[in-house]
PDB file of C-alpha atoms and ligand atoms in Angstrom:
ATOM      1  CA  MET A 660       0.077  -0.068   0.118  1.00 76.00           C
ATOM      2  CA  GLY A 661       1.258   3.448  -0.692  1.00 89.00           C
ATOM      3  CA  HIS A 662       0.577   6.641   0.680  1.00 95.00           C
ATOM      4  CA  VAL A 663      -2.795   6.608   2.212  1.00 97.00           C
ATOM      5  CA  LYS A 664      -4.627   9.905   1.993  1.00 98.00           C
ATOM      6  CA  LEU A 665      -7.730  10.357   3.905  1.00 98.00           C
ATOM      7  CA  GLY A 666      -9.663  13.026   5.306  1.00 98.00           C
ATOM      8  CA  LEU A 667     -12.668  14.623   6.773  1.00 98.00           C
ATOM      9  CA  VAL A 668     -15.112  16.691   4.425  1.00 98.00           C
ATOM     10  CA  GLY A 669     -17.694  19.238   6.468  1.00 98.00           C
ATOM     11  CA  TYR A 670     -17.965  22.321   7.707  1.00 98.00           C
ATOM     12  CA  PRO A 671     -17.096  23.004  10.361  1.00 96.00           C
ATOM     13  CA  VAL A 672     -14.732  20.372  10.754  1.00 97.00           C
ATOM     14  CA  GLU A 673     -11.984  21.646  13.335  1.00 95.00           C
ATOM     15  CA  HIS A 674     -13.340  19.958  16.238  1.00 93.00           C
ATOM     16  CA  SER A 675     -13.414  16.167  15.082  1.00 95.00           C
ATOM     17  CA  LEU A 676     -11.736  13.556  16.806  1.00 96.00           C
ATOM     18  CA  SER A 677     -11.069  11.690  13.698  1.00 97.00           C
ATOM     19  CA  PRO A 678      -7.846  12.512  12.613  1.00 97.00           C
ATOM     20  CA  ARG A 679      -5.878  11.735  16.065  1.00 96.00           C
ATOM     21  CA  MET A 680      -7.812   8.529  15.973  1.00 98.00           C
ATOM     22  CA  GLN A 681      -7.419   7.646  12.318  1.00 98.00           C
ATOM     23  CA  GLN A 682      -3.617   8.539  12.185  1.00 98.00           C
ATOM     24  CA  ALA A 683      -2.890   6.402  15.433  1.00 98.00           C
ATOM     25  CA  ALA A 684      -4.273   3.756  13.792  1.00 98.00           C
ATOM     26  CA  MET A 685      -2.163   4.198  10.404  1.00 98.00           C
ATOM     27  CA  ALA A 686       0.970   4.362  12.794  1.00 98.00           C
ATOM     28  CA  HIS A 687       0.746   1.488  14.543  1.00 98.00           C
ATOM     29  CA  LEU A 688       0.212  -0.612  11.565  1.00 98.00           C
ATOM     30  CA  GLY A 689       2.968   1.015   9.594  1.00 98.00           C
ATOM     31  CA  ILE A 690       0.859   2.406   7.265  1.00 98.00           C
ATOM     32  CA  SER A 691       2.284   5.986   5.568  1.00 98.00           C
ATOM     33  CA  GLY A 692      -0.499   8.190   5.344  1.00 98.00           C
ATOM     34  CA  GLU A 693      -2.503  11.118   6.666  1.00 98.00           C
ATOM     35  CA  TYR A 694      -5.919  12.239   7.767  1.00 98.00           C
ATOM     36  CA  LEU A 695      -6.555  15.757   7.032  1.00 98.00           C
ATOM     37  CA  LEU A 696      -9.301  18.035   7.927  1.00 98.00           C
ATOM     38  CA  LEU A 697     -10.998  19.281   4.539  1.00 98.00           C
ATOM     39  CA  PRO A 698     -13.414  22.466   5.835  1.00 98.00           C
ATOM     40  CA  THR A 699     -15.799  22.647   2.816  1.00 98.00           C
ATOM     41  CA  LYS A 700     -18.300  25.292   1.741  1.00 98.00           C
ATOM     42  CA  PRO A 701     -21.600  24.097   0.026  1.00 98.00           C
ATOM     43  CA  ALA A 702     -20.905  25.871  -2.976  1.00 98.00           C
ATOM     44  CA  GLU A 703     -17.365  24.166  -3.397  1.00 98.00           C
ATOM     45  CA  LEU A 704     -18.700  20.091  -2.282  1.00 98.00           C
ATOM     46  CA  PRO A 705     -18.445  19.129  -6.367  1.00 98.00           C
ATOM     47  CA  ALA A 706     -15.104  20.559  -6.496  1.00 98.00           C
ATOM     48  CA  ARG A 707     -13.790  18.797  -3.530  1.00 98.00           C
ATOM     49  CA  LEU A 708     -15.305  15.596  -4.297  1.00 98.00           C
ATOM     50  CA  ARG A 709     -13.340  15.792  -7.741  1.00 98.00           C
ATOM     51  CA  GLU A 710      -9.989  15.863  -5.522  1.00 98.00           C
ATOM     52  CA  VAL A 711     -11.084  13.297  -3.659  1.00 98.00           C
ATOM     53  CA  ALA A 712     -11.513  10.818  -6.571  1.00 98.00           C
ATOM     54  CA  ALA A 713      -8.285  12.256  -7.666  1.00 98.00           C
ATOM     55  CA  ASN A 714      -5.799  12.185  -4.704  1.00 98.00           C
ATOM     56  CA  TYR A 715      -7.568  10.850  -1.359  1.00 98.00           C
ATOM     57  CA  ALA A 716      -8.238   6.636  -0.502  1.00 98.00           C
ATOM     58  CA  GLY A 717     -11.087   7.632   1.079  1.00 98.00           C
ATOM     59  CA  VAL A 718     -12.831  10.589   3.011  1.00 98.00           C
ATOM     60  CA  ASN A 719     -15.161  10.748   6.032  1.00 98.00           C
ATOM     61  CA  VAL A 720     -18.239  13.003   5.319  1.00 98.00           C
ATOM     62  CA  THR A 721     -19.939  14.959   8.464  1.00 97.00           C
ATOM     63  CA  VAL A 722     -22.358  18.278   9.264  1.00 95.00           C
ATOM     64  CA  PRO A 723     -23.857  19.056   6.938  1.00 97.00           C
ATOM     65  CA  TYR A 724     -23.351  16.951   3.778  1.00 98.00           C
ATOM     66  CA  LYS A 725     -24.225  13.463   5.261  1.00 97.00           C
ATOM     67  CA  ARG A 726     -27.548  13.299   2.852  1.00 96.00           C
ATOM     68  CA  SER A 727     -26.759  15.936  -0.058  1.00 97.00           C
ATOM     69  CA  VAL A 728     -23.474  14.306  -0.587  1.00 98.00           C
ATOM     70  CA  MET A 729     -25.509  10.897  -1.843  1.00 98.00           C
ATOM     71  CA  ASP A 730     -26.370  12.700  -4.860  1.00 97.00           C
ATOM     72  CA  LEU A 731     -22.404  13.417  -6.071  1.00 98.00           C
ATOM     73  CA  LEU A 732     -21.139   9.573  -5.655  1.00 98.00           C
ATOM     74  CA  ASP A 733     -21.315   6.968  -8.026  1.00 98.00           C
ATOM     75  CA  ASP A 734     -22.637   4.461  -5.951  1.00 98.00           C
ATOM     76  CA  VAL A 735     -24.231   4.212  -2.368  1.00 98.00           C
ATOM     77  CA  SER A 736     -24.542   1.156  -0.384  1.00 98.00           C
ATOM     78  CA  GLU A 737     -27.884  -0.374   0.392  1.00 97.00           C
ATOM     79  CA  ASP A 738     -27.331   0.684   3.974  1.00 97.00           C
ATOM     80  CA  ALA A 739     -26.408   4.278   3.552  1.00 98.00           C
ATOM     81  CA  ARG A 740     -29.159   4.362   1.142  1.00 98.00           C
ATOM     82  CA  LYS A 741     -32.045   3.270   3.637  1.00 97.00           C
ATOM     83  CA  ILE A 742     -30.237   5.050   6.320  1.00 98.00           C
ATOM     84  CA  GLY A 743     -30.152   8.369   4.516  1.00 97.00           C
ATOM     85  CA  ALA A 744     -26.573   9.406   4.879  1.00 97.00           C
ATOM     86  CA  VAL A 745     -23.369   8.693   4.120  1.00 98.00           C
ATOM     87  CA  ASN A 746     -20.662   8.838   6.612  1.00 98.00           C
ATOM     88  CA  THR A 747     -17.777   7.239   4.466  1.00 98.00           C
ATOM     89  CA  ILE A 748     -16.383   7.248   1.091  1.00 99.00           C
ATOM     90  CA  VAL A 749     -14.313   4.761  -0.287  1.00 98.00           C
ATOM     91  CA  ASN A 750     -12.312   5.944  -3.830  1.00 98.00           C
ATOM     92  CA  GLU A 751     -12.167   2.676  -5.902  1.00 97.00           C
ATOM     93  CA  ASP A 752      -9.527   3.838  -8.851  1.00 97.00           C
ATOM     94  CA  GLY A 753     -11.534   7.467  -9.004  1.00 98.00           C
ATOM     95  CA  TYR A 754     -15.148   5.901  -8.702  1.00 98.00           C
ATOM     96  CA  LEU A 755     -16.670   7.101  -5.698  1.00 98.00           C
ATOM     97  CA  ARG A 756     -18.474   4.921  -3.261  1.00 98.00           C
ATOM     98  CA  GLY A 757     -20.679   6.001  -0.148  1.00 98.00           C
ATOM     99  CA  TYR A 758     -21.278   3.836   3.052  1.00 98.00           C
ATOM    100  CA  ASN A 759     -22.611   4.478   6.433  1.00 98.00           C
ATOM    101  CA  THR A 760     -20.659   3.068   8.928  1.00 98.00           C
ATOM    102  CA  ASP A 761     -22.402   4.896  11.838  1.00 98.00           C
ATOM    103  CA  ALA A 762     -25.105   1.953  11.952  1.00 98.00           C
ATOM    104  CA  ALA A 763     -22.450  -0.748  12.131  1.00 98.00           C
ATOM    105  CA  GLY A 764     -20.410   1.265  14.436  1.00 98.00           C
ATOM    106  CA  PHE A 765     -23.324   1.327  16.723  1.00 98.00           C
ATOM    107  CA  TYR A 766     -24.116  -1.990  17.007  1.00 98.00           C
ATOM    108  CA  TRP A 767     -20.514  -2.716  17.450  1.00 98.00           C
ATOM    109  CA  SER A 768     -20.755  -0.596  20.832  1.00 98.00           C
ATOM    110  CA  LEU A 769     -23.598  -2.518  22.068  1.00 98.00           C
ATOM    111  CA  LYS A 770     -21.869  -5.726  21.553  1.00 98.00           C
ATOM    112  CA  ARG A 771     -19.359  -4.675  23.253  1.00 97.00           C
ATOM    113  CA  HIS A 772     -20.762  -4.076  26.369  1.00 98.00           C
ATOM    114  CA  ASN A 773     -22.408  -7.577  25.814  1.00 97.00           C
ATOM    115  CA  VAL A 774     -26.044  -5.829  25.642  1.00 97.00           C
ATOM    116  CA  LEU A 775     -28.407  -8.348  24.849  1.00 95.00           C
ATOM    117  CA  PRO A 776     -30.897  -8.165  21.846  1.00 96.00           C
ATOM    118  CA  GLY A 777     -34.983  -7.114  22.896  1.00 97.00           C
ATOM    119  CA  GLU A 778     -36.427  -4.270  22.887  1.00 98.00           C
ATOM    120  CA  ALA A 779     -35.189  -0.381  22.446  1.00 98.00           C
ATOM    121  CA  LEU A 780     -36.355   3.261  22.805  1.00 98.00           C
ATOM    122  CA  VAL A 781     -34.277   5.849  20.394  1.00 98.00           C
ATOM    123  CA  LEU A 782     -34.824   9.535  21.241  1.00 98.00           C
ATOM    124  CA  GLY A 783     -34.210  11.979  18.185  1.00 98.00           C
ATOM    125  CA  ALA A 784     -34.994  11.512  14.687  1.00 97.00           C
ATOM    126  CA  GLY A 785     -32.342  12.834  12.663  1.00 95.00           C
ATOM    127  CA  GLY A 786     -29.396  11.429  10.661  1.00 94.00           C
ATOM    128  CA  ALA A 787     -27.461   9.499  14.054  1.00 96.00           C
ATOM    129  CA  ALA A 788     -31.112   8.604  15.275  1.00 97.00           C
ATOM    130  CA  ARG A 789     -31.766   6.754  11.896  1.00 98.00           C
ATOM    131  CA  ALA A 790     -28.260   4.907  11.662  1.00 98.00           C
ATOM    132  CA  VAL A 791     -29.236   3.768  14.974  1.00 98.00           C
ATOM    133  CA  VAL A 792     -32.717   3.041  14.595  1.00 98.00           C
ATOM    134  CA  TYR A 793     -31.288   0.878  10.980  1.00 98.00           C
ATOM    135  CA  ALA A 794     -29.239  -0.787  12.819  1.00 98.00           C
ATOM    136  CA  LEU A 795     -31.515  -2.452  15.617  1.00 98.00           C
ATOM    137  CA  VAL A 796     -34.048  -3.237  13.191  1.00 98.00           C
ATOM    138  CA  GLU A 797     -31.806  -4.883  10.943  1.00 97.00           C
ATOM    139  CA  LYS A 798     -30.805  -6.934  13.981  1.00 97.00           C
ATOM    140  CA  GLY A 799     -33.834  -8.272  14.678  1.00 97.00           C
ATOM    141  CA  TRP A 800     -34.456  -5.263  17.819  1.00 98.00           C
ATOM    142  CA  LEU A 801     -38.250  -4.033  18.319  1.00 98.00           C
ATOM    143  CA  VAL A 802     -37.284   0.055  18.701  1.00 98.00           C
ATOM    144  CA  GLY A 803     -39.673   2.727  19.455  1.00 98.00           C
ATOM    145  CA  VAL A 804     -39.078   6.110  18.264  1.00 98.00           C
ATOM    146  CA  ALA A 805     -39.877   9.476  20.237  1.00 98.00           C
ATOM    147  CA  ASN A 806     -38.682  13.169  18.701  1.00 98.00           C
ATOM    148  CA  ARG A 807     -39.678  16.869  19.722  1.00 97.00           C
ATOM    149  CA  THR A 808     -40.969  17.139  15.954  1.00 98.00           C
ATOM    150  CA  LEU A 809     -43.526  14.090  16.159  1.00 97.00           C
ATOM    151  CA  ALA A 810     -43.713  13.787  12.354  1.00 97.00           C
ATOM    152  CA  ARG A 811     -40.016  13.647  11.597  1.00 97.00           C
ATOM    153  CA  ALA A 812     -40.453  10.549  14.185  1.00 98.00           C
ATOM    154  CA  GLU A 813     -43.671   9.027  12.058  1.00 98.00           C
ATOM    155  CA  GLU A 814     -41.670   9.125   8.903  1.00 97.00           C
ATOM    156  CA  LEU A 815     -38.444   7.480  10.380  1.00 98.00           C
ATOM    157  CA  ALA A 816     -40.797   4.590  12.134  1.00 98.00           C
ATOM    158  CA  GLN A 817     -42.578   4.250   9.242  1.00 98.00           C
ATOM    159  CA  GLN A 818     -39.468   3.803   6.785  1.00 97.00           C
ATOM    160  CA  LEU A 819     -37.607   1.938   8.679  1.00 98.00           C
ATOM    161  CA  GLY A 820     -40.021  -0.305  10.738  1.00 98.00           C
ATOM    162  CA  ALA A 821     -39.718   0.930  14.274  1.00 98.00           C
ATOM    163  CA  TRP A 822     -43.078   1.961  16.111  1.00 98.00           C
ATOM    164  CA  LEU A 823     -43.720   5.644  17.047  1.00 98.00           C
ATOM    165  CA  VAL A 824     -43.828   6.502  20.811  1.00 98.00           C
ATOM    166  CA  ALA A 825     -46.622   9.419  21.040  1.00 96.00           C
ATOM    167  CA  PRO A 826     -45.440  12.189  23.522  1.00 96.00           C
ATOM    168  CA  ALA A 827     -48.179  11.310  26.350  1.00 97.00           C
ATOM    169  CA  LYS A 828     -46.681   7.857  25.874  1.00 97.00           C
ATOM    170  CA  LEU A 829     -42.802   9.040  26.250  1.00 98.00           C
ATOM    171  CA  GLU A 830     -42.302   9.013  30.064  1.00 98.00           C
ATOM    172  CA  LYS A 831     -44.059   5.269  30.465  1.00 98.00           C
ATOM    173  CA  ALA A 832     -41.854   4.119  27.619  1.00 98.00           C
ATOM    174  CA  VAL A 833     -39.134   5.635  29.180  1.00 98.00           C
ATOM    175  CA  ARG A 834     -39.483   3.518  32.501  1.00 98.00           C
ATOM    176  CA  ARG A 835     -40.142   0.051  31.027  1.00 98.00           C
ATOM    177  CA  THR A 836     -37.089   0.265  28.021  1.00 98.00           C
ATOM    178  CA  PRO A 837     -34.367  -1.795  28.870  1.00 98.00           C
ATOM    179  CA  LEU A 838     -32.150   0.412  26.384  1.00 98.00           C
ATOM    180  CA  LEU A 839     -32.892   4.103  26.002  1.00 98.00           C
ATOM    181  CA  ILE A 840     -30.683   5.880  23.170  1.00 98.00           C
ATOM    182  CA  ASN A 841     -30.013   9.277  23.261  1.00 98.00           C
ATOM    183  CA  ALA A 842     -29.808  10.261  19.419  1.00 98.00           C
ATOM    184  CA  THR A 843     -30.695  14.129  19.844  1.00 98.00           C
ATOM    185  CA  SER A 844     -28.196  16.872  20.188  1.00 96.00           C
ATOM    186  CA  VAL A 845     -29.764  17.629  23.430  1.00 97.00           C
ATOM    187  CA  GLY A 846     -26.333  17.524  26.065  1.00 95.00           C
ATOM    188  CA  LEU A 847     -23.857  18.824  23.360  1.00 95.00           C
ATOM    189  CA  GLU A 848     -21.896  21.390  24.897  1.00 93.00           C
ATOM    190  CA  ASP A 849     -24.387  21.850  27.858  1.00 94.00           C
ATOM    191  CA  GLY A 850     -24.052  19.935  31.338  1.00 91.00           C
ATOM    192  CA  ALA A 851     -27.290  21.177  32.366  1.00 95.00           C
ATOM    193  CA  SER A 852     -30.057  19.553  29.622  1.00 97.00           C
ATOM    194  CA  SER A 853     -31.511  15.980  29.391  1.00 98.00           C
ATOM    195  CA  PRO A 854     -33.320  14.718  26.918  1.00 98.00           C
ATOM    196  CA  LEU A 855     -36.080  13.442  29.530  1.00 97.00           C
ATOM    197  CA  PRO A 856     -37.986  15.327  31.923  1.00 94.00           C
ATOM    198  CA  PRO A 857     -37.053  15.839  35.439  1.00 94.00           C
ATOM    199  CA  GLY A 858     -37.204  12.460  37.380  1.00 95.00           C
ATOM    200  CA  VAL A 859     -38.020   9.970  34.283  1.00 98.00           C
ATOM    201  CA  LEU A 860     -35.044   7.045  33.744  1.00 98.00           C
ATOM    202  CA  PRO A 861     -35.491   3.664  32.590  1.00 98.00           C
ATOM    203  CA  GLU A 862     -36.136   1.355  35.666  1.00 98.00           C
ATOM    204  CA  ALA A 863     -33.323  -1.270  35.073  1.00 98.00           C
ATOM    205  CA  GLY A 864     -30.846  -1.467  31.790  1.00 97.00           C
ATOM    206  CA  VAL A 865     -28.682   0.318  29.763  1.00 98.00           C
ATOM    207  CA  VAL A 866     -28.296   4.008  29.005  1.00 98.00           C
ATOM    208  CA  VAL A 867     -26.738   5.213  25.911  1.00 98.00           C
ATOM    209  CA  ASP A 868     -26.069   8.718  24.726  1.00 98.00           C
ATOM    210  CA  LEU A 869     -24.205   9.473  21.314  1.00 97.00           C
ATOM    211  CA  VAL A 870     -23.126  12.994  22.768  1.00 96.00           C
ATOM    212  CA  TYR A 871     -19.491  12.693  23.644  1.00 94.00           C
ATOM    213  CA  SER A 872     -18.994  16.673  24.176  1.00 93.00           C
ATOM    214  CA  PRO A 873     -18.801  16.439  27.298  1.00 94.00           C
ATOM    215  CA  LEU A 874     -18.527  12.720  27.616  1.00 94.00           C
ATOM    216  CA  ARG A 875     -20.359  12.876  31.000  1.00 96.00           C
ATOM    217  CA  THR A 876     -23.821  14.189  30.030  1.00 97.00           C
ATOM    218  CA  LYS A 877     -26.205  15.253  32.170  1.00 98.00           C
ATOM    219  CA  LEU A 878     -28.546  12.054  30.762  1.00 98.00           C
ATOM    220  CA  LEU A 879     -25.330   9.398  31.763  1.00 98.00           C
ATOM    221  CA  ALA A 880     -24.756  11.017  35.087  1.00 98.00           C
ATOM    222  CA  ASP A 881     -28.289  10.935  35.835  1.00 98.00           C
ATOM    223  CA  ALA A 882     -28.616   7.081  34.760  1.00 98.00           C
ATOM    224  CA  ALA A 883     -25.399   6.349  36.514  1.00 98.00           C
ATOM    225  CA  ALA A 884     -26.705   7.745  39.882  1.00 98.00           C
ATOM    226  CA  ALA A 885     -29.560   5.975  39.330  1.00 98.00           C
ATOM    227  CA  GLY A 886     -27.658   2.559  39.048  1.00 98.00           C
ATOM    228  CA  LEU A 887     -27.980   2.050  35.383  1.00 98.00           C
ATOM    229  CA  GLU A 888     -25.052   0.860  32.851  1.00 98.00           C
ATOM    230  CA  THR A 889     -24.007   3.372  30.626  1.00 98.00           C
ATOM    231  CA  ILE A 890     -22.183   4.000  27.348  1.00 98.00           C
ATOM    232  CA  ASP A 891     -20.829   6.785  26.157  1.00 97.00           C
ATOM    233  CA  GLY A 892     -21.214   9.027  22.710  1.00 96.00           C
ATOM    234  CA  LEU A 893     -16.758   8.196  22.069  1.00 97.00           C
ATOM    235  CA  GLN A 894     -18.152   4.677  21.796  1.00 98.00           C
ATOM    236  CA  MET A 895     -20.023   4.715  18.524  1.00 98.00           C
ATOM    237  CA  LEU A 896     -17.289   7.546  17.320  1.00 97.00           C
ATOM    238  CA  LEU A 897     -14.416   4.648  17.761  1.00 98.00           C
ATOM    239  CA  GLY A 898     -16.951   1.909  15.902  1.00 98.00           C
ATOM    240  CA  GLN A 899     -17.589   3.822  12.924  1.00 98.00           C
ATOM    241  CA  GLY A 900     -14.196   4.481  13.122  1.00 98.00           C
ATOM    242  CA  MET A 901     -13.142   1.249  12.771  1.00 98.00           C
ATOM    243  CA  ARG A 902     -15.239   0.365  10.537  1.00 98.00           C
ATOM    244  CA  SER A 903     -14.199   3.484   8.012  1.00 98.00           C
ATOM    245  CA  PHE A 904     -10.471   2.521   8.808  1.00 98.00           C
ATOM    246  CA  GLU A 905     -11.242  -1.185   7.174  1.00 98.00           C
ATOM    247  CA  LEU A 906     -12.663   0.206   4.247  1.00 98.00           C
ATOM    248  CA  TRP A 907     -10.563   2.435   3.294  1.00 98.00           C
ATOM    249  CA  THR A 908      -7.202   0.123   4.311  1.00 98.00           C
ATOM    250  CA  GLY A 909      -8.296  -3.433   3.941  1.00 97.00           C
ATOM    251  CA  ARG A 910      -6.730  -3.852   7.494  1.00 98.00           C
ATOM    252  CA  LYS A 911      -8.151  -4.997  10.802  1.00 98.00           C
ATOM    253  CA  ALA A 912      -8.359  -1.711  12.942  1.00 98.00           C
ATOM    254  CA  PRO A 913      -6.445  -1.410  16.070  1.00 98.00           C
ATOM    255  CA  LEU A 914      -8.990  -1.082  18.588  1.00 98.00           C
ATOM    256  CA  GLU A 915      -7.337  -0.011  21.519  1.00 97.00           C
ATOM    257  CA  VAL A 916      -4.629   2.124  19.861  1.00 98.00           C
ATOM    258  CA  MET A 917      -7.967   3.872  18.052  1.00 98.00           C
ATOM    259  CA  GLU A 918      -9.657   3.962  21.375  1.00 97.00           C
ATOM    260  CA  ARG A 919      -6.390   5.586  23.760  1.00 97.00           C
ATOM    261  CA  ALA A 920      -6.194   8.364  21.319  1.00 97.00           C
ATOM    262  CA  LEU A 921      -9.483   9.542  21.840  1.00 95.00           C
ATOM    263  CA  GLY A 922      -8.136  10.209  25.220  1.00 88.00           C
ATOM    264  CA  LYS A 923      -9.930   7.137  26.760  1.00 57.00           C
ATOM    265  CA  VAL A 924      -8.237   4.109  28.819  1.00 38.00           C
ATOM    266  CA  VAL A 925     -10.938   1.532  29.235  1.00 37.00           C
TER     267      VAL A 925
HETATM  268  P1  LIG B 960     -27.880  14.418  13.786  1.00 54.04           P
HETATM  269  O1  LIG B 960     -27.311  14.086  12.058  1.00 54.04           O
HETATM  270  O2  LIG B 960     -26.646  14.712  14.779  1.00 54.04           O
HETATM  271  O3  LIG B 960     -28.990  13.490  14.283  1.00 54.04           O
HETATM  272  P2  LIG B 960     -30.069  16.254  13.187  1.00 54.04           P
HETATM  273  O4  LIG B 960     -30.609  15.782  11.904  1.00 54.04           O
HETATM  274  O5  LIG B 960     -29.902  18.221  13.432  1.00 54.04           O
HETATM  275  O6  LIG B 960     -28.359  15.844  13.533  1.00 54.04           O
HETATM  276  O7  LIG B 960     -30.909  16.224  14.553  1.00 54.04           O
HETATM  277  C1  LIG B 960     -31.140  16.902  15.650  1.00 54.04           C
HETATM  278  C2  LIG B 960     -31.930  15.894  16.575  1.00 54.04           C
HETATM  279  O8  LIG B 960     -32.189  16.247  18.210  1.00 54.04           O
HETATM  280  C3  LIG B 960     -33.724  15.971  16.140  1.00 54.04           C
HETATM  281  O9  LIG B 960     -34.125  14.847  16.494  1.00 54.04           O
HETATM  282  C4  LIG B 960     -33.741  16.922  16.786  1.00 54.04           C
HETATM  283  O10 LIG B 960     -35.232  17.199  17.261  1.00 54.04           O
HETATM  284  P3  LIG B 960     -36.301  18.014  15.721  1.00 54.04           P
HETATM  285  O11 LIG B 960     -36.773  16.773  14.774  1.00 54.04           O
HETATM  286  O12 LIG B 960     -37.672  17.851  16.745  1.00 54.04           O
HETATM  287  O13 LIG B 960     -35.370  19.168  15.291  1.00 54.04           O
HETATM  288  C5  LIG B 960     -33.362  16.763  18.209  1.00 54.04           C
HETATM  289  N1  LIG B 960     -32.827  17.879  18.851  1.00 54.04           N
HETATM  290  C6  LIG B 960     -32.476  19.308  18.879  1.00 54.04           C
HETATM  291  N2  LIG B 960     -32.405  19.968  19.544  1.00 54.04           N
HETATM  292  C7  LIG B 960     -33.650  19.792  20.634  1.00 54.04           C
HETATM  293  C8  LIG B 960     -33.910  19.929  21.848  1.00 54.04           C
HETATM  294  N3  LIG B 960     -34.023  21.534  22.238  1.00 54.04           N
HETATM  295  N4  LIG B 960     -35.198  19.329  22.368  1.00 54.04           N
HETATM  296  C9  LIG B 960     -35.451  18.173  21.894  1.00 54.04           C
HETATM  297  N5  LIG B 960     -34.883  17.631  20.544  1.00 54.04           N
HETATM  298  C10 LIG B 960     -33.870  18.424  20.432  1.00 54.04           C
END
């Protein structure tokens, strides 16, 4: 393998943890390469993709292009098409293929924590929620979806085979679910807000937050204080990064190295 050029297309991109995670993986395996931040304004996206096709082994795609980039690619995997979002592009001799590694990365994080299949409740209806619901439904879970904007949850539930949790039923659904996932942005850079009403938590089980800044969100702190198992937002980030690395390089992703690069040692 020659020099492997990778990067992140989005706007903004500078707070991403992906460069250190991917570069650590390449260094560990002795792969010569780099992972660059590629801030891209909307009007520059087509030209950026031509540059990727010419010079990069692949890139990640982030906000705000996970959906819109699909129309500019040569091919999109079935998973990504159903989810409606691409987060990883692989360049095969100038042919750009889109994938979604968020779904598999999320599922990996559940397996890693020995969470057994059953029922789940997902909060949110954006791109992150769609990847999570897709992964769970695909693996045979019964998934409920709740969202501030009901129409978005309704559409997601219908398209991906989940059931809709009406606002009036939310508290009851939360209390009885064995697995709760926050896929909203509530809690992002905000230690005071939780996506759940005060005092409402599952009675038993696992609480996952996809928000990783801060790592210990109010939701996870509340859940831990109530004796529930918690899985933080770095776990899905790690899972998707490992899958992307494997698609780009064909090598097995070095889990411990990548996790350490994220600043956390388990
Ligand atoms: P992502 O790609 O990260 O999923 P997104 O598509 O913007 O981002 O989705 C953000 C999610 O967080 C949505 O479910 C959004 O709810 P709406 O569909 O009602 O907009 C949810 N969200 C964001 N801010 C919220 C808030 N203050 N309260 C409740 N939900 C919120």
